[in-house]
Coordinates of C-alpha atoms in Angstrom, one line a residue:
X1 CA -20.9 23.0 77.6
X2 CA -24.0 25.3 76.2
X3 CA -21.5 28.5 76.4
X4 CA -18.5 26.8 74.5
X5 CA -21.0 25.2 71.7
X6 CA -21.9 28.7 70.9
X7 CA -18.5 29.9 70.9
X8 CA -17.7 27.2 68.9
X9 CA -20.6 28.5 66.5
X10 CA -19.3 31.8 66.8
X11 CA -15.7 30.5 65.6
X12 CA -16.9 28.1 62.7
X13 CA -19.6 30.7 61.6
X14 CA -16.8 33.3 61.4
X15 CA -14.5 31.5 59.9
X16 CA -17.1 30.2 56.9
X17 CA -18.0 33.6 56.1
X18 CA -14.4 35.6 56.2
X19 CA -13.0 32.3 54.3
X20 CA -15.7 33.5 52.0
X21 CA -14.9 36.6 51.9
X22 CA -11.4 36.5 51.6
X23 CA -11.5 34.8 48.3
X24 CA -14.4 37.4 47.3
X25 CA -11.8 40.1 48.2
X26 CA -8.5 38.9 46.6
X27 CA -10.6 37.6 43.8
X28 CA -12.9 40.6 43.2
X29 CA -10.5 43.3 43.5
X30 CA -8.4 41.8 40.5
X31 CA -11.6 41.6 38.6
X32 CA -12.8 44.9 39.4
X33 CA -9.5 46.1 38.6
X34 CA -9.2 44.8 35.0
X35 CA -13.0 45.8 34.2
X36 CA -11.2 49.3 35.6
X37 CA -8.7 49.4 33.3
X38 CA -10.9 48.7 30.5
X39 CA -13.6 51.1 30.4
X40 CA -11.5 53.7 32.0
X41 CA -12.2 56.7 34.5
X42 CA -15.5 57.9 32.3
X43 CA -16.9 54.9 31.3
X44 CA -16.1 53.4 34.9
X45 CA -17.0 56.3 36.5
X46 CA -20.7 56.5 34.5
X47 CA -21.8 53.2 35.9
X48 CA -20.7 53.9 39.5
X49 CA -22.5 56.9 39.3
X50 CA -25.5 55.5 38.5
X51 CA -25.4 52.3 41.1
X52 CA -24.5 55.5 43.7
X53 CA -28.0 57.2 42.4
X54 CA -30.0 53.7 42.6
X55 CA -28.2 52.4 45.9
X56 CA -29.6 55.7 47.4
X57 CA -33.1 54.0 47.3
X58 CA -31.9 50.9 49.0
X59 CA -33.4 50.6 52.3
X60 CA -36.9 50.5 50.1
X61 CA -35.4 47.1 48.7
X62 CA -33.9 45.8 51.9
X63 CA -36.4 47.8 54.5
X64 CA -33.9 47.4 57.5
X65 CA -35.0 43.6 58.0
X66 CA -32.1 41.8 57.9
X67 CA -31.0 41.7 62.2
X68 CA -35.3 41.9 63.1
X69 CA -35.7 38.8 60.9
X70 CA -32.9 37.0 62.2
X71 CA -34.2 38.4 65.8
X72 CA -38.1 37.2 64.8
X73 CA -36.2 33.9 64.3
X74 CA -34.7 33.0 67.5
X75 CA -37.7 34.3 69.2
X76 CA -40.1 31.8 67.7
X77 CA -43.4 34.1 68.2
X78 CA -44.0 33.3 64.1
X79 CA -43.6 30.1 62.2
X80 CA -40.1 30.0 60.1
X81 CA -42.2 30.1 56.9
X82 CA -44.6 32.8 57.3
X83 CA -41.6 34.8 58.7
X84 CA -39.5 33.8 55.4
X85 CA -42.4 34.2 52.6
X86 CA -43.9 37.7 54.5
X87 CA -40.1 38.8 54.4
X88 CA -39.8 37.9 51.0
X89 CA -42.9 39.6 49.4
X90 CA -42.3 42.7 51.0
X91 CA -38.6 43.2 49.7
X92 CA -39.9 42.6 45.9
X93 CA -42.3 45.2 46.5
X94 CA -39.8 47.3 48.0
X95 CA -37.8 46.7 45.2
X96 CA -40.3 47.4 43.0
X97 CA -40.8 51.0 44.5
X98 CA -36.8 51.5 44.3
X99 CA -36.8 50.9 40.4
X100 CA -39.3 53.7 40.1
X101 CA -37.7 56.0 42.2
X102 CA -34.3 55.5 40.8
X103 CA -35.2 55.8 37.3
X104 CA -37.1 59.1 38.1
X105 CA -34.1 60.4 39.6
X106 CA -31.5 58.8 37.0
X107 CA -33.7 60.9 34.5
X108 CA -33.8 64.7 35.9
X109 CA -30.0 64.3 37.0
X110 CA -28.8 63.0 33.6
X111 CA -31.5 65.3 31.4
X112 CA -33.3 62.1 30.3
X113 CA -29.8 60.4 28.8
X114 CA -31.2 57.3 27.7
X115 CA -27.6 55.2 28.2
X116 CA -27.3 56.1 31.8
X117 CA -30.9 55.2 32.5
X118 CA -30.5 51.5 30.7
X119 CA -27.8 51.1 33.4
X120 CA -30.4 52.1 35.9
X121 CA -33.2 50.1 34.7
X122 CA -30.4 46.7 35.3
X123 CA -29.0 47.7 38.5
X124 CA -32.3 48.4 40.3
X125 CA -33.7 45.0 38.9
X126 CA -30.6 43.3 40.3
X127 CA -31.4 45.2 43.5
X128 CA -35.1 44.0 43.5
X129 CA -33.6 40.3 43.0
X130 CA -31.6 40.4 45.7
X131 CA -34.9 39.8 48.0
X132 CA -34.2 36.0 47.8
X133 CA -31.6 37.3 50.9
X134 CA -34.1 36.4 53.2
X135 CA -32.8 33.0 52.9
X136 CA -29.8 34.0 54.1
X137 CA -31.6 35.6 57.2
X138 CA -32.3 31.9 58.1
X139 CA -28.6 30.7 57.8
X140 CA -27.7 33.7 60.2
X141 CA -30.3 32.7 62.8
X142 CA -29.8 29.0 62.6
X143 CA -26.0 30.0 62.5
X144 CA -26.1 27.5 59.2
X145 CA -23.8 29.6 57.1
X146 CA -21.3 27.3 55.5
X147 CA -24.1 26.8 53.3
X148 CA -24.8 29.8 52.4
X149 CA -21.2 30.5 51.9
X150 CA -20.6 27.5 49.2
X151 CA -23.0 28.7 47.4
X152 CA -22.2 32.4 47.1
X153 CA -17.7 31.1 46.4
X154 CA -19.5 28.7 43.3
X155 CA -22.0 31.8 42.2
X156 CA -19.2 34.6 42.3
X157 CA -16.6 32.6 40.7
X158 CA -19.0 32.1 37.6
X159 CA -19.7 35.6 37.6
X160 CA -16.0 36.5 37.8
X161 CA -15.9 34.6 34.7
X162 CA -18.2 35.9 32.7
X163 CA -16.7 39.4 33.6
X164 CA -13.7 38.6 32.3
X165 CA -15.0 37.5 29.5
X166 CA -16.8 40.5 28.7
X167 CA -13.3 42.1 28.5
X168 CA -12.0 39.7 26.7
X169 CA -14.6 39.8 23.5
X170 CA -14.5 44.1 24.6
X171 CA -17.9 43.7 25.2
X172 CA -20.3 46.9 26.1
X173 CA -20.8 48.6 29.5
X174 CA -24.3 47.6 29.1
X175 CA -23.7 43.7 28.6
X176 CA -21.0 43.9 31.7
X177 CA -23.7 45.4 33.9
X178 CA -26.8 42.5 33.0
X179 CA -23.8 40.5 35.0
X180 CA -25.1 42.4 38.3
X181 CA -29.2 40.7 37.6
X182 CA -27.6 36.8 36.6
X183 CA -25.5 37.4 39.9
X184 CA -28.9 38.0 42.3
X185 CA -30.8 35.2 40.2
X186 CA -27.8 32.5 40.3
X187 CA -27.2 33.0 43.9
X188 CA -30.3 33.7 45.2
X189 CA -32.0 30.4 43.5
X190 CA -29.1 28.4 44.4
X191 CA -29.7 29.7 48.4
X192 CA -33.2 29.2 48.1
X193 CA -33.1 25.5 47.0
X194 CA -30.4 24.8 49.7
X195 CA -33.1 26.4 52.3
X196 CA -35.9 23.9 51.4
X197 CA -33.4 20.9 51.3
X198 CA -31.8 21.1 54.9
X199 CA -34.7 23.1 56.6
X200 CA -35.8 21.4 59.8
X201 CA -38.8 23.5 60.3
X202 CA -41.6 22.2 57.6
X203 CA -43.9 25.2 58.5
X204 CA -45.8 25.9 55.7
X205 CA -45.3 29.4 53.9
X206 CA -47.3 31.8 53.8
X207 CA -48.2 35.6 54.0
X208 CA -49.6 37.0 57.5
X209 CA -50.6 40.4 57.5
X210 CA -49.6 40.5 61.2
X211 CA -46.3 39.8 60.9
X212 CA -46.0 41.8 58.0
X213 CA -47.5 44.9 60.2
X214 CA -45.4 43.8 63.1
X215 CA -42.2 44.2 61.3
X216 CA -42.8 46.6 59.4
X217 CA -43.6 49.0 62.3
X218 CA -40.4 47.6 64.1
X219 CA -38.3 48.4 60.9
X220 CA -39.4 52.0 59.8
X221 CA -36.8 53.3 62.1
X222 CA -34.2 51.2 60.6
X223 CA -35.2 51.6 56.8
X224 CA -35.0 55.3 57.1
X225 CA -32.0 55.3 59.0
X226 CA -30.5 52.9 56.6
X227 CA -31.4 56.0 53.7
X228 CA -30.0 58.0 55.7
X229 CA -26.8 56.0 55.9
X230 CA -27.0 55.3 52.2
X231 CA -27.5 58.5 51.5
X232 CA -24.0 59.6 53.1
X233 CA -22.5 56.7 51.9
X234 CA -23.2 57.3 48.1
X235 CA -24.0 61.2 48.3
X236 CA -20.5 61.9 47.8
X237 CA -20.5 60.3 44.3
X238 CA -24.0 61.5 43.1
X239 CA -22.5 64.9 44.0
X240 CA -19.3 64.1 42.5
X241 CA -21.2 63.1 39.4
X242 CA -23.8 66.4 39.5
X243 CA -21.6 69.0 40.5
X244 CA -18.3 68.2 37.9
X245 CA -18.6 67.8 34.5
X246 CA -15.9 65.5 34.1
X247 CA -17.8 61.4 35.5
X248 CA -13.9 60.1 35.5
X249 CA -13.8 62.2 38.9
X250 CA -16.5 59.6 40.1
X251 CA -14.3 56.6 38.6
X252 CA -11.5 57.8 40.8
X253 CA -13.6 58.1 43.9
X254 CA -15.0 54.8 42.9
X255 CA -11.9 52.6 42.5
X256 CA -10.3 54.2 45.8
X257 CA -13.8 52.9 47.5
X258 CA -13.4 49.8 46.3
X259 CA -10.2 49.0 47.8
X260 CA -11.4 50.8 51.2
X261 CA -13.8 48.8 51.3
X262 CA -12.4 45.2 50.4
X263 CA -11.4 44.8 54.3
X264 CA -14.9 45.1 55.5
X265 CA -16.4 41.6 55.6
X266 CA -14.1 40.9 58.2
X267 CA -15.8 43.0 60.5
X268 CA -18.8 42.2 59.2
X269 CA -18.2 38.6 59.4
X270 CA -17.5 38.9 63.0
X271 CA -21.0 40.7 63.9
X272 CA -23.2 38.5 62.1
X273 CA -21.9 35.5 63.7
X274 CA -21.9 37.6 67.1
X275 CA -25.6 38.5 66.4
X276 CA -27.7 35.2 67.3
X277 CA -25.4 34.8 70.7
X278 CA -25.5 38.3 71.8
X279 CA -29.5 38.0 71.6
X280 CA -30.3 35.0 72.9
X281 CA -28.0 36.1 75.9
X282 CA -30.7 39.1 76.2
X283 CA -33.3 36.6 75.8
X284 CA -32.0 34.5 78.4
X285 CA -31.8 38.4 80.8
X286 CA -28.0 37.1 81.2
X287 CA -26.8 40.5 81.6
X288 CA -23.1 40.2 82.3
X289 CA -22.3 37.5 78.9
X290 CA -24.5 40.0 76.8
X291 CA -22.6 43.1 78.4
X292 CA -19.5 41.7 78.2
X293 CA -20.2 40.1 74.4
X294 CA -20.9 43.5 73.3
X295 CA -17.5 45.1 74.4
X296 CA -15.7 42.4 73.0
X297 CA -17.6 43.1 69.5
X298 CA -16.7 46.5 69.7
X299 CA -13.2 45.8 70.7
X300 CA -12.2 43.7 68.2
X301 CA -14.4 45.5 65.3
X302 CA -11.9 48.4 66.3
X303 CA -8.6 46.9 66.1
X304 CA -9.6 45.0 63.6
X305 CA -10.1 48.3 61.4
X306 CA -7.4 50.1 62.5
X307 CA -4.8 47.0 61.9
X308 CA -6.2 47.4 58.2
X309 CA -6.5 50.9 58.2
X310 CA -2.5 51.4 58.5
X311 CA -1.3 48.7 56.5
X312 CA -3.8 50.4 53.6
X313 CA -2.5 54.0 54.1
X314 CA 0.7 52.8 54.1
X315 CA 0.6 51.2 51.1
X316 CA -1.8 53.4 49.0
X317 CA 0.1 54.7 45.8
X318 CA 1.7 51.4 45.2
X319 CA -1.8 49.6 45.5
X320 CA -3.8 51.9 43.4
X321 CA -0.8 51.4 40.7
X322 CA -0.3 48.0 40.7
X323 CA -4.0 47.1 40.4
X324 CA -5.4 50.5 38.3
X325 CA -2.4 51.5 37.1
X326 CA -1.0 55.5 36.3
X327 CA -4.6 56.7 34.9
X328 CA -6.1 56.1 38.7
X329 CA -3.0 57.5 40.5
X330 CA -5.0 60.2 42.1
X331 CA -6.9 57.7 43.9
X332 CA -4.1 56.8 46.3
X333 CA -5.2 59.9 48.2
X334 CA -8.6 59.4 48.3
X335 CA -8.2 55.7 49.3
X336 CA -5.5 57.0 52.4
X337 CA -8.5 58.9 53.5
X338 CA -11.2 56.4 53.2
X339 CA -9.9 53.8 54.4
X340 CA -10.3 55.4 58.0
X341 CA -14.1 55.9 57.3
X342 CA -15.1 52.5 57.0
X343 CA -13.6 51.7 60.8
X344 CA -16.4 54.2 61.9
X345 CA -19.1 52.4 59.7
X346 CA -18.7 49.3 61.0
X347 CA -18.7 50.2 64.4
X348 CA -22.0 51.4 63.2
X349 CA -23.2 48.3 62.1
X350 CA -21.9 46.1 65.6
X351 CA -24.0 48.9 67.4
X352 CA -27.2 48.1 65.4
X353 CA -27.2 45.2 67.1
X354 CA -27.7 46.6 70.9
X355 CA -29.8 48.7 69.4
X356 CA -32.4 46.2 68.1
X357 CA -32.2 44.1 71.5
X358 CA -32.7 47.2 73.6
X359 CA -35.6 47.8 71.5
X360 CA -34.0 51.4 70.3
X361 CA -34.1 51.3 66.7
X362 CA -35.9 54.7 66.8
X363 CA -32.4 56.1 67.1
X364 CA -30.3 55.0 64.4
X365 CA -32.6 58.1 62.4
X366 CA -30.7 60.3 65.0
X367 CA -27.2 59.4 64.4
X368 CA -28.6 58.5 60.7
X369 CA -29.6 62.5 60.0
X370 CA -26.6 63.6 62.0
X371 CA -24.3 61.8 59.6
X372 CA -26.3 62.6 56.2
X373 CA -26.3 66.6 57.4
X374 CA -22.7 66.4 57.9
X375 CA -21.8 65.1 54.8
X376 CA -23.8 66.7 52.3
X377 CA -22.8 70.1 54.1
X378 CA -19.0 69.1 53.9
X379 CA -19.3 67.9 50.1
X380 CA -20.9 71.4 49.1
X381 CA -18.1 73.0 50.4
X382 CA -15.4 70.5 49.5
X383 CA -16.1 68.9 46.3
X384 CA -15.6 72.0 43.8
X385 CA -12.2 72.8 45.4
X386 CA -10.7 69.4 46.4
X387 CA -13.2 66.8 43.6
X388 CA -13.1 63.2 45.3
X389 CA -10.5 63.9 47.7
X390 CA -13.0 66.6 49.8
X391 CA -15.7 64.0 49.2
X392 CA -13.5 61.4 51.2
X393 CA -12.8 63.9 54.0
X394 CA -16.2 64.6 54.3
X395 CA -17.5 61.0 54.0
X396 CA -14.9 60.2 57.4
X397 CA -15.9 63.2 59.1
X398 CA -19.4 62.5 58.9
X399 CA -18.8 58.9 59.6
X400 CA -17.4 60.2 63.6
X401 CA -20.5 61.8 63.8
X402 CA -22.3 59.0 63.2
X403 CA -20.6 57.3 66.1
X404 CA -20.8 60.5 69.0
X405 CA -23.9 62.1 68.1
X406 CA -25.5 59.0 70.2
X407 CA -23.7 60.7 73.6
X408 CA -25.8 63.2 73.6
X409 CA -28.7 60.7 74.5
X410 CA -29.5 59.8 77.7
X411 CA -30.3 56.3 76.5
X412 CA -27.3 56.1 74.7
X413 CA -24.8 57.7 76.6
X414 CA -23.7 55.0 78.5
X415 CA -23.6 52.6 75.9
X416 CA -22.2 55.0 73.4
X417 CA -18.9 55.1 76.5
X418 CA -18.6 51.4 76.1
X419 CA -18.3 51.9 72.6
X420 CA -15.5 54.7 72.9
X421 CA -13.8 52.2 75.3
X422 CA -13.1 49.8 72.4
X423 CA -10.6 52.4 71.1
X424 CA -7.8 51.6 74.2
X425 CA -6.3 48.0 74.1
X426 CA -6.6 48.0 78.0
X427 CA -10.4 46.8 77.4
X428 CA -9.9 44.6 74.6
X429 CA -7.8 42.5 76.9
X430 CA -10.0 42.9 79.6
X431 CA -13.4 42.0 77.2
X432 CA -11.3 38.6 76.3
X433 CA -10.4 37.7 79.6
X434 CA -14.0 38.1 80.6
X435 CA -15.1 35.8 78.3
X436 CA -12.6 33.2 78.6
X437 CA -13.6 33.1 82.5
X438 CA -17.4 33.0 81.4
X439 CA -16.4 30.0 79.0

């Protein structure tokens, strides 16, 4: 009865979150391509190369908590509210760092353009907001995310709104971006007050400087990695944006992104429901359920992507036409491309998770730096040939690398073979069948 309760968990946490995110993606993709539409490649491609500049001084904002708070949790060793409030005060001041950094940077790249750094200026604040994610933390580890999920549909659809709207009256690229900081603050709040009003744990909150050292020496490893990953992530279009003259070669890159990447909170869904189980089965040293979880993650994270993956390539050019329409046509090759890219990152992100129970974060700066070098090497050579469709194929190239540098590891290698087996069917089957004997 405790297994099938937490598969149950597993299924109703899922299914909360890809509900979600299904309306986020049919929803959001329309949006995104009207707003597309009407600011054009340039215009569109301006603000997506600054939000490429200032997301590359994310993990300062986010610091890699996210899986060791929902880990610190479960595990109990803090109270719920000094874990929530320490969490919480040192994402605003990470955030704080990341609007310094990004205007600094938004400045020398753009010659002091005073437009592009207004953009900046929004998008980092909106990035510093986001800290009221913590609360969120909580949901995952209390596996309470219906909540959270209500609130996000009512908060997005507002937003959706007043996007739309912006269109509508042809409002300024400045105004449509200030939508990004009321997005963090109406969510975020909305999250928050649900927290205090179904919280069981009345701990009171408050900063501890242990904790605050304990995680913060836990997550370096993760923070840098997650730069790292950032930075080959959004390289491509900071590069896109530096090395051409032309930003509506970024706008292309940029719409063909979005769609890639409108698939992903399946996969996503699936791990963060996985998350809680899969540690408190290495909590509990029950080392066949946790094994066996983790192949099954893998598995279906796999065929999960590649499912998408053809139906995507397949249908590229008419995708990119119906929602952009003829001025984003070259983006159907660039989508084709990196569509296949994102199967590797999430992988990634269902790997995190062994690697925080095994106590191996220090290795995500391995795979991290192998995938940054690969990229940034590839897009120098690429991008003033092939524009956004060599900064795709470097983007998926780096992306593998991401996933097999790991084999090279002793402490890896084994684990990074279990991974590689997710790619046949013959253990998808055999993970499922595990776990429906297990149940």
């Amino acid at each position: 009865m405790f297994l099938t309760g937490k598969v149950k968990k597993i299924v109703e946490n899922s299914g909360w979150m890809i509900g979600q995110n299904i309306y986020f993606m049919l929803v959001g993709v329309l949006v995104t391509a009207i707003i597309a539409r009407y600011f054009g490649p340039t215009l569109y491609g301006q603000l997506n190369y600054v939000i490429a500049i200032v997301s590359l001084f994310t993990a300062f904002s986010t610091l890699g908590m996210e899986t060791l708070t929902v880990k610190a949790i479960v595990d109990k060793r803090f109270e719920e509210g000094t874990i929530l409030f320490t969490s919480l005060v040192l994402r605003i001041a990470g955030g704080l760092i990341l609007t310094v950094l990004s205007l600094i940077t938004i400045f020398i790249l753009s010659h002091g353009d005073s437009f592009l750094l207004m953009i900046g200026l929004i998008y980092s604040l909106f990035l510093t907001m986001r800290a009221l994610e913590v609360f969120e933390y909580w949901a995952q580890a209390k596996m309470a995310l219906k909540i959270v999920s209500i609130v996000k549909i009512v908060s997005f659809t507002c937003i959706s709104v007043l996007k739309l709207l912006v269109v509508y009256f042809k409002g300024s690229l400045i105004s449509y971006t200030f939508l990004f900081l009321i997005d963090a603050l109406l969510s975020g709040s909305a999250i928050a007050i649900s927290y205090y009003l179904v919280r069981e744990d009345k701990s009171k909150w408050k900063f501890s400087l242990d904790y605050a050292r304990e995680i913060l020496s836990k997550c370096w490893p993760i923070a840098v990695s997650g730069l790292m990953v950032i930075v080959y992530m959004r390289i491509d279009q900071v590069m896109l944006g530096s090395m051409l003259s032309n930003k509506s070669e970024v706008g292309i890159y940029a719409a063909a992104v979005k769609i890639a990447e409108m698939w992903y909170f399946v996969p996503l869904a699936i791990i963060a429901s996985f998350k809680p189980v899969i540690m408190q089965y290495k909590a509990a040293t029950d080392s066949c359920r946790y094994i066996s979880s983790m192949q099954l993650l893998y598995s279906i994270i796999w065929w999960v992507g590649v499912l998408f993956g053809i139906i995507i390539t397949i249908s590229s050019g008419l995708i990119v036409k119906i929602l952009y329409g003829n001025e984003f046509l070259p983006a159907a090759s660039v989508l084709s491309l990196s569509v296949w890219a994102g199967i590797f990152a999430t992988l990634g992100s269902a790997r995190s998770v062994w690697l925080v129970c095994e106590n191996l974060q220090s290795y995500t700066m391995v795979y991290s730096l192998a995938g940054c070098v690969v990229n940034v090497i590839l897009n120098l050579l690429l991008i003033p040939h092939y524009g956004a469709f060599g900064a795709a194929f470097a983007t998926s190239i780096a992306q593998a690398a991401n996933i097999l540098v790991l084999a090279l590891f002793k402490d890896t290698r084994e684990h990074t073979f279990m991974l590689l087996k997710s790619f046949s069917p013959v253990y998808l089957i055999t993970a499922m069948k595990s776990r429906m004997v297990s149940i």
